[in-house]
Short mmCIF file of C-alpha atoms in Angstrom, two decimals:
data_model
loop_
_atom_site.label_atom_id
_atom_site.label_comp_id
_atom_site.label_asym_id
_atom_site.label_seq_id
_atom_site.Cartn_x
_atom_site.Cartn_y
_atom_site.Cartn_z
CA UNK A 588 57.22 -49.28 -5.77
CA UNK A 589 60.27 -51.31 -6.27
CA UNK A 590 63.73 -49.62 -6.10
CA UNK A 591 65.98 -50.13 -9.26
CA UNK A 592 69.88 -49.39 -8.23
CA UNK A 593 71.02 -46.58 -10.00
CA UNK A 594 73.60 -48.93 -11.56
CA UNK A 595 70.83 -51.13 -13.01
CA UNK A 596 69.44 -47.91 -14.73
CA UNK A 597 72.46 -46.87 -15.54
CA UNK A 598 72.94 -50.06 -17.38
CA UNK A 599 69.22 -49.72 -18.96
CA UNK A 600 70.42 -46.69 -20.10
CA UNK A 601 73.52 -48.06 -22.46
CA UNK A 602 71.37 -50.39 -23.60
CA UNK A 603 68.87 -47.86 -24.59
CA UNK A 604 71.60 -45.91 -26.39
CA UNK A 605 72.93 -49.07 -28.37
CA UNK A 606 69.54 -49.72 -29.48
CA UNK A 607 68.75 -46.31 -30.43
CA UNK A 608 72.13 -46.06 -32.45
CA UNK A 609 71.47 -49.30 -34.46
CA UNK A 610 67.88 -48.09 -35.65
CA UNK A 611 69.05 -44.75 -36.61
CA UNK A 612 70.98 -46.49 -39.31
CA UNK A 613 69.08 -47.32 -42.88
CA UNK A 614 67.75 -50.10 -43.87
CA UNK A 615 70.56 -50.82 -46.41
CA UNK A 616 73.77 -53.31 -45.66
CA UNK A 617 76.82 -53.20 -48.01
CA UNK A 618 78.01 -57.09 -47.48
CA UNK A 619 80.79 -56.46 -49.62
CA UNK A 620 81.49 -57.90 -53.44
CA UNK A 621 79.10 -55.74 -55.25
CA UNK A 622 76.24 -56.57 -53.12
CA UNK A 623 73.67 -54.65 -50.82
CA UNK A 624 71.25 -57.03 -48.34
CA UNK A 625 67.81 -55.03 -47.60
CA UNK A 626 66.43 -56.05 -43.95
CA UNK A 627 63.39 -54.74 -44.07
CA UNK A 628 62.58 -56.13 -47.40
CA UNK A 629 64.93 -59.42 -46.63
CA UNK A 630 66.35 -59.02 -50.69
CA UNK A 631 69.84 -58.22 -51.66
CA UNK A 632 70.25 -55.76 -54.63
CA UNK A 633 73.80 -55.93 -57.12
CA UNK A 634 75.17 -52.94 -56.36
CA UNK A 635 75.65 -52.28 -59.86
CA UNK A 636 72.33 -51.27 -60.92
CA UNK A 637 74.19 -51.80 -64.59
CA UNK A 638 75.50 -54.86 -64.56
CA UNK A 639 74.15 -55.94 -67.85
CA UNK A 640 76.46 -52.90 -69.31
CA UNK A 641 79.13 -52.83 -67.04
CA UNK A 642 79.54 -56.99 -67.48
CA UNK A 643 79.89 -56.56 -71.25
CA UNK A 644 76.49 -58.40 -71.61
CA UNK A 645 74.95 -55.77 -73.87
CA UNK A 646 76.37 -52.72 -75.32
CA UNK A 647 73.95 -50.21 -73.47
CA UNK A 648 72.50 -52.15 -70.97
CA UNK A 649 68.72 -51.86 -72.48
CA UNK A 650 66.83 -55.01 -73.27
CA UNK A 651 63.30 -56.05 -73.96
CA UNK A 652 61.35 -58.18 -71.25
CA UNK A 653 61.91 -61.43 -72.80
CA UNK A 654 66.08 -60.85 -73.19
CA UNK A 655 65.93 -59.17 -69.32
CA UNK A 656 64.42 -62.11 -67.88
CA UNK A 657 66.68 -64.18 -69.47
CA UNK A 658 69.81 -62.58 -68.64
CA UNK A 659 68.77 -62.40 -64.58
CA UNK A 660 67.88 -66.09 -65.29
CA UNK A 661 71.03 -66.95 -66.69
CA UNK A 662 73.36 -64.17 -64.41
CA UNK A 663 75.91 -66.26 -61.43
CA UNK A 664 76.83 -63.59 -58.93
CA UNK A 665 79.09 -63.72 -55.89
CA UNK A 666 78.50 -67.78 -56.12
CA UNK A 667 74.53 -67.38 -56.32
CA UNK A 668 72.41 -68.36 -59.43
CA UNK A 669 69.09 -67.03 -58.03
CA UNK A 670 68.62 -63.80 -59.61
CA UNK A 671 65.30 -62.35 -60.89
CA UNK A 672 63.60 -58.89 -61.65
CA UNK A 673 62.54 -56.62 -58.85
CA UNK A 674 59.00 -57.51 -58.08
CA UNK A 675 55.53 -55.45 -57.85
CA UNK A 676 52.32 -56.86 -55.88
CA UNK A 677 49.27 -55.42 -55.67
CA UNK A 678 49.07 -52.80 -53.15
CA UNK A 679 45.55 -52.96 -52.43
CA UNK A 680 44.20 -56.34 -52.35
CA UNK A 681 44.38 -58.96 -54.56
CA UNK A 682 44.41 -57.78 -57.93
CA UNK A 683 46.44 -54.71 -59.59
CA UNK A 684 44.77 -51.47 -59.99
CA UNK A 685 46.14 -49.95 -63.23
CA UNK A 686 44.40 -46.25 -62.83
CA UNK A 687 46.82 -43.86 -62.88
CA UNK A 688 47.40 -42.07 -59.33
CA UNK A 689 49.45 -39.59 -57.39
CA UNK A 690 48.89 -40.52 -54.25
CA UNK A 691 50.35 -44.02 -54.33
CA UNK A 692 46.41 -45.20 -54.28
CA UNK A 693 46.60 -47.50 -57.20
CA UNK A 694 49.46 -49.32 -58.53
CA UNK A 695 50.08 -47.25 -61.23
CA UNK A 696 51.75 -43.47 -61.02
CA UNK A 697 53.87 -41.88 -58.59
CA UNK A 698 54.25 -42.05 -54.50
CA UNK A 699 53.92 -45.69 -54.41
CA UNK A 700 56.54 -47.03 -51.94
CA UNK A 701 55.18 -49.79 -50.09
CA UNK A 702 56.76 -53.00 -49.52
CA UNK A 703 54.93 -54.90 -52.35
CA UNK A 704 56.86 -52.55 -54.34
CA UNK A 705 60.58 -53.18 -54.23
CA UNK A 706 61.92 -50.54 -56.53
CA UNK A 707 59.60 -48.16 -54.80
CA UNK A 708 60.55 -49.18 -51.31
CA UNK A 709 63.83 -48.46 -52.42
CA UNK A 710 63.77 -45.16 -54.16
CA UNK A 711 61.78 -43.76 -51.19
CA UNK A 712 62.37 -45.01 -47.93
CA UNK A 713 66.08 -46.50 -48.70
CA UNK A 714 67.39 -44.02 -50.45
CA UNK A 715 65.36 -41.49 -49.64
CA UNK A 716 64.41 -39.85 -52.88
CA UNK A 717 61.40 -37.63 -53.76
CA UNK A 718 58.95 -38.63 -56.27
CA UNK A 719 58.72 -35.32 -58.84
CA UNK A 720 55.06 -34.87 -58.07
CA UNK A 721 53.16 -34.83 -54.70
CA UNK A 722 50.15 -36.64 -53.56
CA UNK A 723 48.35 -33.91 -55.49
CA UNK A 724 49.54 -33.92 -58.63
CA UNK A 725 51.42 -30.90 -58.23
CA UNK A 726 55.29 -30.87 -59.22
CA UNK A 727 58.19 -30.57 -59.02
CA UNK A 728 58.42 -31.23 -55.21
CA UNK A 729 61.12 -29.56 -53.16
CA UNK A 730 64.04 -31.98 -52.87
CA UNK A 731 63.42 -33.90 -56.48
CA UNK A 732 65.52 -31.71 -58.49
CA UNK A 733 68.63 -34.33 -57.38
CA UNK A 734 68.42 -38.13 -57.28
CA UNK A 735 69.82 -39.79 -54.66
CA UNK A 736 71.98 -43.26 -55.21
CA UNK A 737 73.81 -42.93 -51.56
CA UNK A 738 73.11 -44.55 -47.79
CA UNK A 739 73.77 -44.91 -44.63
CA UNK A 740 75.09 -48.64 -43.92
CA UNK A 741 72.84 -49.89 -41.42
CA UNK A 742 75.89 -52.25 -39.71
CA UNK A 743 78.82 -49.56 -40.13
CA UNK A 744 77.03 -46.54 -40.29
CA UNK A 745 79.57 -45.59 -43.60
CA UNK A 746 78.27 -43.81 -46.46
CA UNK A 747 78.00 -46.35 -49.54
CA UNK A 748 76.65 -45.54 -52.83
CA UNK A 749 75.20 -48.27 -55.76
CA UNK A 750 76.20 -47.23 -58.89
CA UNK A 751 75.29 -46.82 -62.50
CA UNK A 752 71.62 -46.19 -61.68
CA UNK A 753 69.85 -45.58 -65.20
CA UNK A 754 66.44 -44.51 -65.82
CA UNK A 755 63.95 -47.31 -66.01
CA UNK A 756 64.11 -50.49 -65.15
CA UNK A 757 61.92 -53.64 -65.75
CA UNK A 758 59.79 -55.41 -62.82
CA UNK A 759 57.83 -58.71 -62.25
CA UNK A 760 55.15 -60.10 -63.58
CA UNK A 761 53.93 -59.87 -67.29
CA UNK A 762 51.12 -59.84 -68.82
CA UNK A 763 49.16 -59.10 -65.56
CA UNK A 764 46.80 -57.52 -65.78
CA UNK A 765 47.44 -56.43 -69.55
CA UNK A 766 49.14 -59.08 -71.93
CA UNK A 767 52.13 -57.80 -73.89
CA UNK A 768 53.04 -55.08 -71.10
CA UNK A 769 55.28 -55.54 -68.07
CA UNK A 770 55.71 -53.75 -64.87
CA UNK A 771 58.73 -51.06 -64.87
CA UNK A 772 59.87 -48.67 -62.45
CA UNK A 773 61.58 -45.00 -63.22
CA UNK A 774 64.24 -43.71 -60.94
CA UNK A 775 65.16 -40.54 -62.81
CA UNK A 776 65.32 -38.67 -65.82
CA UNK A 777 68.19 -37.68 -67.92
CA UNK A 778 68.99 -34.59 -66.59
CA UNK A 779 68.99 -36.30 -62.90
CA UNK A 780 66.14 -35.38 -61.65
CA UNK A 781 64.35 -37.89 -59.43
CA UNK A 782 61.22 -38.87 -60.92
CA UNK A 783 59.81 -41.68 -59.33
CA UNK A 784 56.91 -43.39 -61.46
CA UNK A 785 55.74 -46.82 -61.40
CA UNK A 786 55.02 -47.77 -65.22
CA UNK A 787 52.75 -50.35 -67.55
CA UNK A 788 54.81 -51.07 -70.61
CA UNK A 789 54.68 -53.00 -73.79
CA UNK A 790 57.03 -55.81 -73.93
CA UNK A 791 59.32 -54.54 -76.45
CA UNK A 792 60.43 -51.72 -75.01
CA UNK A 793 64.07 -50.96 -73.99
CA UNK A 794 64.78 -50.78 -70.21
CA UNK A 795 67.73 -51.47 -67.85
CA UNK A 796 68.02 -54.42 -65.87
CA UNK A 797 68.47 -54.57 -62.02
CA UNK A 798 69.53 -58.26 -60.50
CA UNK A 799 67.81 -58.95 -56.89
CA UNK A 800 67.53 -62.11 -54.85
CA UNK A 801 65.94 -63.12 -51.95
CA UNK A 802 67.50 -63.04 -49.00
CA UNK A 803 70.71 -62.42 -47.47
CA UNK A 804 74.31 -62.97 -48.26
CA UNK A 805 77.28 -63.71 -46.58
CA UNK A 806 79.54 -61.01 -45.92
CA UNK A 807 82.61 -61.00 -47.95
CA UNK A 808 84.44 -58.29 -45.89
CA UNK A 809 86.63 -59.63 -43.67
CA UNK A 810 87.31 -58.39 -40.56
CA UNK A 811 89.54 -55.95 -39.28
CA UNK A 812 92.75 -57.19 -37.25
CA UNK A 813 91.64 -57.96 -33.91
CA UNK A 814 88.26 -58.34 -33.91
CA UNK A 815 84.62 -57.70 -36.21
CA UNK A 816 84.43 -54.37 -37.61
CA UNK A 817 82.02 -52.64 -35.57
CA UNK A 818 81.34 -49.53 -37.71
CA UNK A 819 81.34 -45.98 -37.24
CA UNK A 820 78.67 -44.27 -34.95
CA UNK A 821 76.75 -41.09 -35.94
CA UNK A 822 77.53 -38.13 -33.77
CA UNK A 823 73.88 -38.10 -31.95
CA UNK A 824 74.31 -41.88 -31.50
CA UNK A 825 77.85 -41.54 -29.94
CA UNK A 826 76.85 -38.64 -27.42
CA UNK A 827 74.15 -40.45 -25.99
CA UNK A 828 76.31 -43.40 -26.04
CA UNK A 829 79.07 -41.16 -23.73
CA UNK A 830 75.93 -40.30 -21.63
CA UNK A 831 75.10 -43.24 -20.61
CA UNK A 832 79.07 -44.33 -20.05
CA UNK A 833 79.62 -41.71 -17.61
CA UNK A 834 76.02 -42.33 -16.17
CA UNK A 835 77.16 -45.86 -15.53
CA UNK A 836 81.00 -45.07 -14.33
CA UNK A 837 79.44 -42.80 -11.49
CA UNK A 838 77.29 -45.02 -10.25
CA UNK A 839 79.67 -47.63 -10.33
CA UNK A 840 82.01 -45.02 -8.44
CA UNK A 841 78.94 -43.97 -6.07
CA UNK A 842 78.60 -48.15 -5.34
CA UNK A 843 82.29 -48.46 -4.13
CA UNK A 844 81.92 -45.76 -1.48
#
C-alpha cells in the first residue's frame, strides 16, 4: 500500500473540513437588493413575499389569477423583467393527481415538498417548516405551532429572514387539470401556525402574490474592504476547521525536523 505523507493528509483533511462547512449551510443565498437565489432549485425568490402590497400595487396584496399573472408579468425587479408565479409539476408522472393526500402521494394535500413543487420545496426543506398534519393524517405535528420565514445563508452562513410572508399564494398553471381553478400553495394560517397545504382553487379567489425567476442573480453586495466577504462559519464547521489547521501546522513542523 502506498504511503501518503502525513502532510498530504493533513491537507486532505482541510479540504474535507471546507467542504463539510459549505454543505452544512442551506440551500438559500441572500444576493442582496431584496433578492434570495435557490441552488438547489436554480430560482431566485423577492425577498418580499409582499411585494404587490408593500410596492403600493394593491391595497392588500390579494388578487385573482388573471390580475396576479399580470402583475408578475408586468413587475421590473433589480433590472430583470422575467418574473412569473411559483410553479407546480406533477409529482408522479406526467399528469397531476388531484386526490387529496397526506403523505405528499398525490399533488394535492399536505407533505408535498419535492422539487416539482417550488413553494413546497421551500416551506420544507429551505425553511424548514412543518406541515400541520403528518403523513397520517394526524395533526397538529410537533414543531407546526410556529412558522418559520428565517435561514441560514448558504455563502455567509448569516441568519436572513424574507419578509411579509402571507397565507396563500397563487402557483402555475391554470386550468390543468380543472378549468377555472389554479394551483395555490398555503404557508400558514392567521394565527401563525405553519400549515403547509398544496391547494386547487377557483380563479377568482383572492391570494397573495410571490415573484420568482429562473436562475441566478448577480450579487449586489459589495465587498468588504480588502477582499470578498467570506462569511461567518458555524461553530461545528470552525472546530473542525482548527482541527485540521493544527493537524497540518504539526506536520509541517514534524517535516522541518
Amino acid at each position: 500500500m502506498r504511503n501518503i505523507p502525513k502532510s498530504r493528509i493533513c491537507q486532505l483533511a482541510i479540504v474535507g473540513c471546507l467542504l463539510f462547512s459549505s454543505a452544512s449551510y442551506g440551500a438559500l443565498i441572500n444576493r442582496g437588493g431584496g433578492m434570495i437565489y435557490d441552488d438547489v432549485l436554480d430560482i431566485t425568490w423577492l425577498q418580499d413575499a409582499s411585494y404587490l402590497r408593500t410596492s403600493g400595487a394593491d391595497a392588500d396584496g390579494l388578487a385573482n389569477y388573471d390580475g396576479a399573472t399580470s402583475w408578475v408579468d408586468n413587475l421590473i425587479f433589480g433590472g430583470f423583467d422575467d418574473w412569473r408565479l411559483p410553479t407546480l409539476l406533477p409529482g408522479n408522472g406526467p399528469s397531476y393527481n388531484t386526490a387529496f393526500s397526506f403523505d405528499g402521494s398525490t399533488d394535492r394535500g399536505f407533505n408535498n415538498d419535492g422539487s416539482n413543487n417550488e413553494m413546497g420545496h421551500l416551506f420544507s426543506n429551505s425553511l424548514n417548516n412543518v406541515s400541520f398534519f403528518n403523513a397520517a393524517g394526524v395533526g397538529s405535528q410537533p414543531g407546526s405551532d410556529t412558522f418559520n420565514s428565517s435561514f441560514i445563508d448558504g455563502e455567509t452562513g448569516e441568519l436572513f429572514s424574507f419578509e411579509n410572508i402571507g397565507i396563500s399564494y397563487w402557483a402555475n398553471p391554470a386550468n390543468n387539470p380543472i378549468s377555472n381553478a389554479a394551483w395555490g400553495f398555503n404557508f400558514q394560517n392567521f394565527n401563525g401556525i405553519s400549515t403547509g397545504e398544496t391547494q386547487l382553487l377557483g380563479l377568482p379567489s383572492g391570494l397573495s402574490v410571490w415573484a420568482v425567476r429562473d436562475g441566478d442573480v448577480p450579487s449586489s453586495i459589495p465587498p468588504q474592504t480588502g477582499g470578498p466577504t467570506t462569511g461567518i462559519p458555524e461553530p461545528a464547521s470552525l472546530g473542525l476547521f482548527a482541527f485540521g489547521l493544527a493537524g497540518f501546522l504539526a506536520a509541517r513542523k514534524q517535516n522541518k525536523v
